[in-house]
């Protein structure tokens, strides 16, 4: 179905997640720390109680921590698990790794980006000079045996080679990073049409590479635009219908993370989340009452304080909520 | 610090965090491309641009080049880094800018870590066994990439014995490895850490041995106190007293860079 330009891929979030994310799926989500995480989709995955997910992330932050906290994730390949000043190390991630519940394998942000790019390009690996001599190269999160048992994982974590072109390019040695081809990637964008063409405003992070590396792509969007809208300035689009399997219209779909030009991140939510995440009982009731009980994204949104959401609406010039009170006494130095 | 500038009396009241931000800002040269992380490193870059390095460019691993920063970002993906930039790209371009032989040489990276060794190698991943760590941290993020690629890095640290260690628990980001020629042997690009800025003073790396030494103590802090908080021997013979923040530096840091004191506290 993918290649047809005139086929509507519009669906609902519960249907898209039920159909494309299964227990054991290899999943990647877009965004970075506290920006444009596909949070509505993350919460729907939690609601549908998906288990044993294998997650690929560079610095995807809030979405990763909530999936880990809800027990959806078995293995995680990651570069950075933090949400900037809100949680320099994500709380549920940290607990899950320290208790041995979560298997984690570390890379750098550039290595993960190149791995998605390799997957999108259809090559088995790409070279970089980043990480030579470090433990990122030598310490594996998953054993050779585990790798052999899942044909979606390469046999080695990383490899080094001597430059086959001699000292061409001024580099004698290089690290090769293996391609990632997730079963599903989910990204949240500002604008999409029903066919699956999409336009991202602001930084794209590694969303484009993640989207194109995936077997299946779910795009959630703030705004569904008319059929010919994106074709009027196609040079501003990043993803075409060729890659897309499902389009879901979800205003505030990145909340409580930011969506540039539309709304800011919610500092209150993110601070309270960090504190809640530190207390097992409080966290379980957060999961149950705030995430699982509302039947869908719209019911979740209806429970949020309207005045607070209003304060997050982006100023059209800067793309964020100017003068938003982001201070808290809890903030760590 | 600019030696040609008349230094007004330093105001008596300033915090160590302000001292750190100013000390780092003084390391940034005019015309450099400044790679920033979150927190105090953003403030240092903003302070430098407003004080001594007006032609420096602030850039973020998320792909934002020359952000205006009218408000302090709380993460490198904060929408505040995206406003008024020369270009909003993505990670692939940002890291390529640092690996690129032309632009990479102009980059100064500002990093932080949980542990540092005498050669400026960093751990920001885990304490204890990697598979079952005593304490797990965020991981490399872009730190390993920056430390691998760029010409100069400066490193922010809290000065504690358990953080300044002979041997890292996990080797996340390369500094001078094991001394002269260490990086070349591994195939890493040249360059490396230049200064370590802590809440007590400033450390640098010996030209010959590439080992960390004590370069400056903040006013009122002795070399002995710093040695006490360091898990390896620091040569104190070259240590000077770091000039305190000037009234101008403080004024710009407080009024222009972080008026809400989101980072300065």
Tab-separated table of C-alpha atoms in Angstrom, chain A residues 32-35 58-59 78-86 88-90 93-94 97-102 104-111 113-114 117 127-137 139-142 157 169 171-174 201-206 209 258-261 263-265 271 317-328 331-333, chain B residues 17 38-40 42 60-65 69-85 87-97 99 101 124-125 128-146 148-149 158 168-174 177 183-190 259-265:
chain	number	residue	atom	x	y	z
A	32	UNK	CA	14.825	14.850	21.795
A	33	UNK	CA	14.731	15.134	25.632
A	34	UNK	CA	11.780	17.515	26.193
A	35	UNK	CA	10.837	18.333	22.609
A	58	UNK	CA	19.599	8.701	20.866
A	59	UNK	CA	18.432	11.248	23.472
A	78	UNK	CA	20.638	4.537	23.848
A	79	UNK	CA	23.057	7.478	23.910
A	80	UNK	CA	21.543	9.689	26.609
A	81	UNK	CA	18.719	9.127	29.073
A	82	UNK	CA	17.998	12.542	30.535
A	83	UNK	CA	15.583	15.431	30.192
A	84	UNK	CA	18.043	18.322	30.499
A	85	UNK	CA	17.554	20.337	33.676
A	86	UNK	CA	14.387	18.477	34.625
A	88	UNK	CA	19.814	15.031	34.304
A	89	UNK	CA	19.393	11.239	34.471
A	90	UNK	CA	15.860	9.929	33.866
A	93	UNK	CA	15.535	4.524	33.545
A	94	UNK	CA	18.121	4.800	36.302
A	97	UNK	CA	19.183	-0.247	34.997
A	98	UNK	CA	20.467	-0.314	38.582
A	99	UNK	CA	18.008	-3.051	39.555
A	100	UNK	CA	18.885	-5.143	36.512
A	101	UNK	CA	15.312	-5.062	35.118
A	102	UNK	CA	16.386	-3.286	31.958
A	104	UNK	CA	20.903	-1.302	28.200
A	105	UNK	CA	23.570	-0.861	25.537
A	106	UNK	CA	25.352	2.493	25.206
A	107	UNK	CA	26.286	4.456	22.128
A	108	UNK	CA	26.950	8.132	21.406
A	109	UNK	CA	24.397	10.472	19.823
A	110	UNK	CA	26.284	10.624	16.537
A	111	UNK	CA	26.719	6.860	16.442
A	113	UNK	CA	22.192	8.984	14.294
A	114	UNK	CA	24.524	7.286	11.808
A	117	UNK	CA	20.993	6.905	8.612
A	127	UNK	CA	32.071	4.944	9.559
A	128	UNK	CA	32.912	7.605	12.126
A	129	UNK	CA	35.940	8.714	14.143
A	130	UNK	CA	33.863	8.997	17.310
A	131	UNK	CA	34.524	6.643	20.202
A	132	UNK	CA	37.897	5.090	19.308
A	133	UNK	CA	39.537	3.684	22.449
A	134	UNK	CA	36.471	4.090	24.694
A	135	UNK	CA	34.330	1.604	26.626
A	136	UNK	CA	31.463	2.381	24.238
A	137	UNK	CA	33.427	0.283	21.770
A	139	UNK	CA	31.454	-2.936	26.602
A	140	UNK	CA	28.404	-4.669	25.169
A	141	UNK	CA	24.952	-4.533	26.741
A	142	UNK	CA	23.760	-7.727	25.014
A	157	UNK	CA	28.130	-4.096	18.781
A	169	UNK	CA	40.934	11.946	4.691
A	171	UNK	CA	42.114	9.191	9.409
A	172	UNK	CA	44.040	5.966	10.038
A	173	UNK	CA	41.331	4.149	11.987
A	174	UNK	CA	37.561	4.279	12.018
A	201	UNK	CA	9.181	23.005	12.057
A	202	UNK	CA	12.296	23.767	14.096
A	203	UNK	CA	15.028	21.219	14.673
A	204	UNK	CA	14.458	17.829	13.084
A	205	UNK	CA	16.799	15.956	15.501
A	206	UNK	CA	17.159	12.462	13.945
A	209	UNK	CA	16.614	9.199	9.573
A	258	UNK	CA	7.257	20.855	23.486
A	259	UNK	CA	6.192	21.206	19.877
A	260	UNK	CA	8.090	24.138	18.378
A	261	UNK	CA	5.854	26.931	17.152
A	263	UNK	CA	3.328	24.923	22.451
A	264	UNK	CA	6.093	24.822	25.019
A	265	UNK	CA	7.005	21.957	27.348
A	271	UNK	CA	9.025	18.555	37.599
A	317	UNK	CA	7.415	35.014	16.700
A	318	UNK	CA	9.724	32.942	18.904
A	319	UNK	CA	8.000	29.561	18.734
A	320	UNK	CA	7.899	29.166	22.533
A	321	UNK	CA	5.880	30.580	25.446
A	322	UNK	CA	7.747	33.780	26.236
A	323	UNK	CA	8.243	34.530	29.924
A	324	UNK	CA	6.814	31.168	31.001
A	325	UNK	CA	7.564	30.519	34.672
A	326	UNK	CA	9.968	27.608	34.525
A	327	UNK	CA	11.515	27.963	37.948
A	328	UNK	CA	11.205	25.496	40.771
A	331	UNK	CA	15.747	22.208	40.406
A	332	UNK	CA	19.091	20.499	40.861
A	333	UNK	CA	22.296	22.530	40.387
B	17	UNK	CA	28.527	28.981	40.327
B	38	UNK	CA	22.786	22.116	29.229
B	39	UNK	CA	23.115	24.229	32.330
B	40	UNK	CA	26.179	26.177	33.273
B	42	UNK	CA	25.208	27.502	28.132
B	60	UNK	CA	23.991	22.803	19.873
B	61	UNK	CA	24.281	19.110	19.041
B	62	UNK	CA	20.571	19.091	18.240
B	63	UNK	CA	21.353	21.066	15.085
B	64	UNK	CA	20.772	24.728	16.064
B	65	UNK	CA	23.443	27.068	14.720
B	69	UNK	CA	19.012	32.695	23.256
B	70	UNK	CA	16.697	35.432	24.445
B	71	UNK	CA	15.755	33.095	27.293
B	72	UNK	CA	17.866	30.395	28.952
B	73	UNK	CA	17.183	26.942	27.478
B	74	UNK	CA	16.735	24.107	29.998
B	75	UNK	CA	17.796	21.408	27.540
B	76	UNK	CA	19.639	21.390	24.219
B	77	UNK	CA	16.309	20.552	22.550
B	78	UNK	CA	14.485	23.427	24.286
B	79	UNK	CA	12.499	25.428	21.688
B	80	UNK	CA	14.495	28.439	22.962
B	81	UNK	CA	17.570	27.173	21.061
B	82	UNK	CA	15.564	27.178	17.796
B	83	UNK	CA	14.609	30.856	17.724
B	84	UNK	CA	16.479	33.232	15.427
B	85	UNK	CA	19.154	30.736	14.402
B	87	UNK	CA	19.960	27.270	10.567
B	88	UNK	CA	17.795	24.688	12.290
B	89	UNK	CA	19.059	21.274	11.235
B	90	UNK	CA	19.415	17.959	12.972
B	91	UNK	CA	21.919	15.752	14.770
B	92	UNK	CA	23.525	14.420	11.596
B	93	UNK	CA	24.607	17.901	10.514
B	94	UNK	CA	25.582	19.095	13.984
B	95	UNK	CA	28.028	16.264	14.575
B	96	UNK	CA	29.307	16.416	11.005
B	97	UNK	CA	30.178	20.075	11.661
B	99	UNK	CA	33.956	15.952	12.476
B	101	UNK	CA	38.151	19.093	9.092
B	124	UNK	CA	29.301	9.993	32.237
B	125	UNK	CA	27.808	6.499	32.052
B	128	UNK	CA	30.430	0.149	39.406
B	129	UNK	CA	29.812	-2.795	37.095
B	130	UNK	CA	28.466	-1.730	33.698
B	131	UNK	CA	25.764	-4.396	33.620
B	132	UNK	CA	24.602	-3.885	37.195
B	133	UNK	CA	25.824	-0.407	38.128
B	134	UNK	CA	25.843	1.072	41.594
B	135	UNK	CA	24.905	4.381	40.001
B	136	UNK	CA	23.728	4.839	36.472
B	137	UNK	CA	24.068	8.213	34.745
B	138	UNK	CA	22.603	9.537	31.505
B	139	UNK	CA	25.335	8.168	29.217
B	140	UNK	CA	27.441	9.849	26.559
B	141	UNK	CA	24.848	11.818	24.651
B	142	UNK	CA	27.070	13.828	22.328
B	143	UNK	CA	29.986	14.023	24.778
B	144	UNK	CA	32.019	11.165	23.286
B	145	UNK	CA	31.516	12.620	19.804
B	146	UNK	CA	32.609	16.102	20.828
B	148	UNK	CA	36.631	12.690	19.858
B	149	UNK	CA	36.330	15.369	17.194
B	158	UNK	CA	32.143	19.270	40.915
B	168	UNK	CA	37.492	5.571	35.512
B	169	UNK	CA	34.718	3.051	36.161
B	170	UNK	CA	33.579	3.486	32.555
B	171	UNK	CA	35.483	5.298	29.812
B	172	UNK	CA	32.848	7.373	27.950
B	173	UNK	CA	34.734	10.254	26.313
B	174	UNK	CA	38.385	10.516	25.301
B	177	UNK	CA	44.130	8.916	26.878
B	183	UNK	CA	45.119	9.914	20.832
B	184	UNK	CA	47.212	9.418	17.683
B	185	UNK	CA	47.817	5.767	18.608
B	186	UNK	CA	44.063	5.126	18.775
B	187	UNK	CA	43.410	7.001	15.541
B	188	UNK	CA	41.580	9.893	17.195
B	189	UNK	CA	41.757	13.379	15.682
B	190	UNK	CA	44.257	15.739	17.390
B	259	UNK	CA	17.872	37.064	34.924
B	260	UNK	CA	15.444	34.417	36.241
B	261	UNK	CA	18.374	32.568	37.859
B	262	UNK	CA	17.176	29.301	36.365
B	263	UNK	CA	20.733	27.962	36.247
B	264	UNK	CA	22.510	30.258	38.712
B	265	UNK	CA	20.007	29.279	41.398
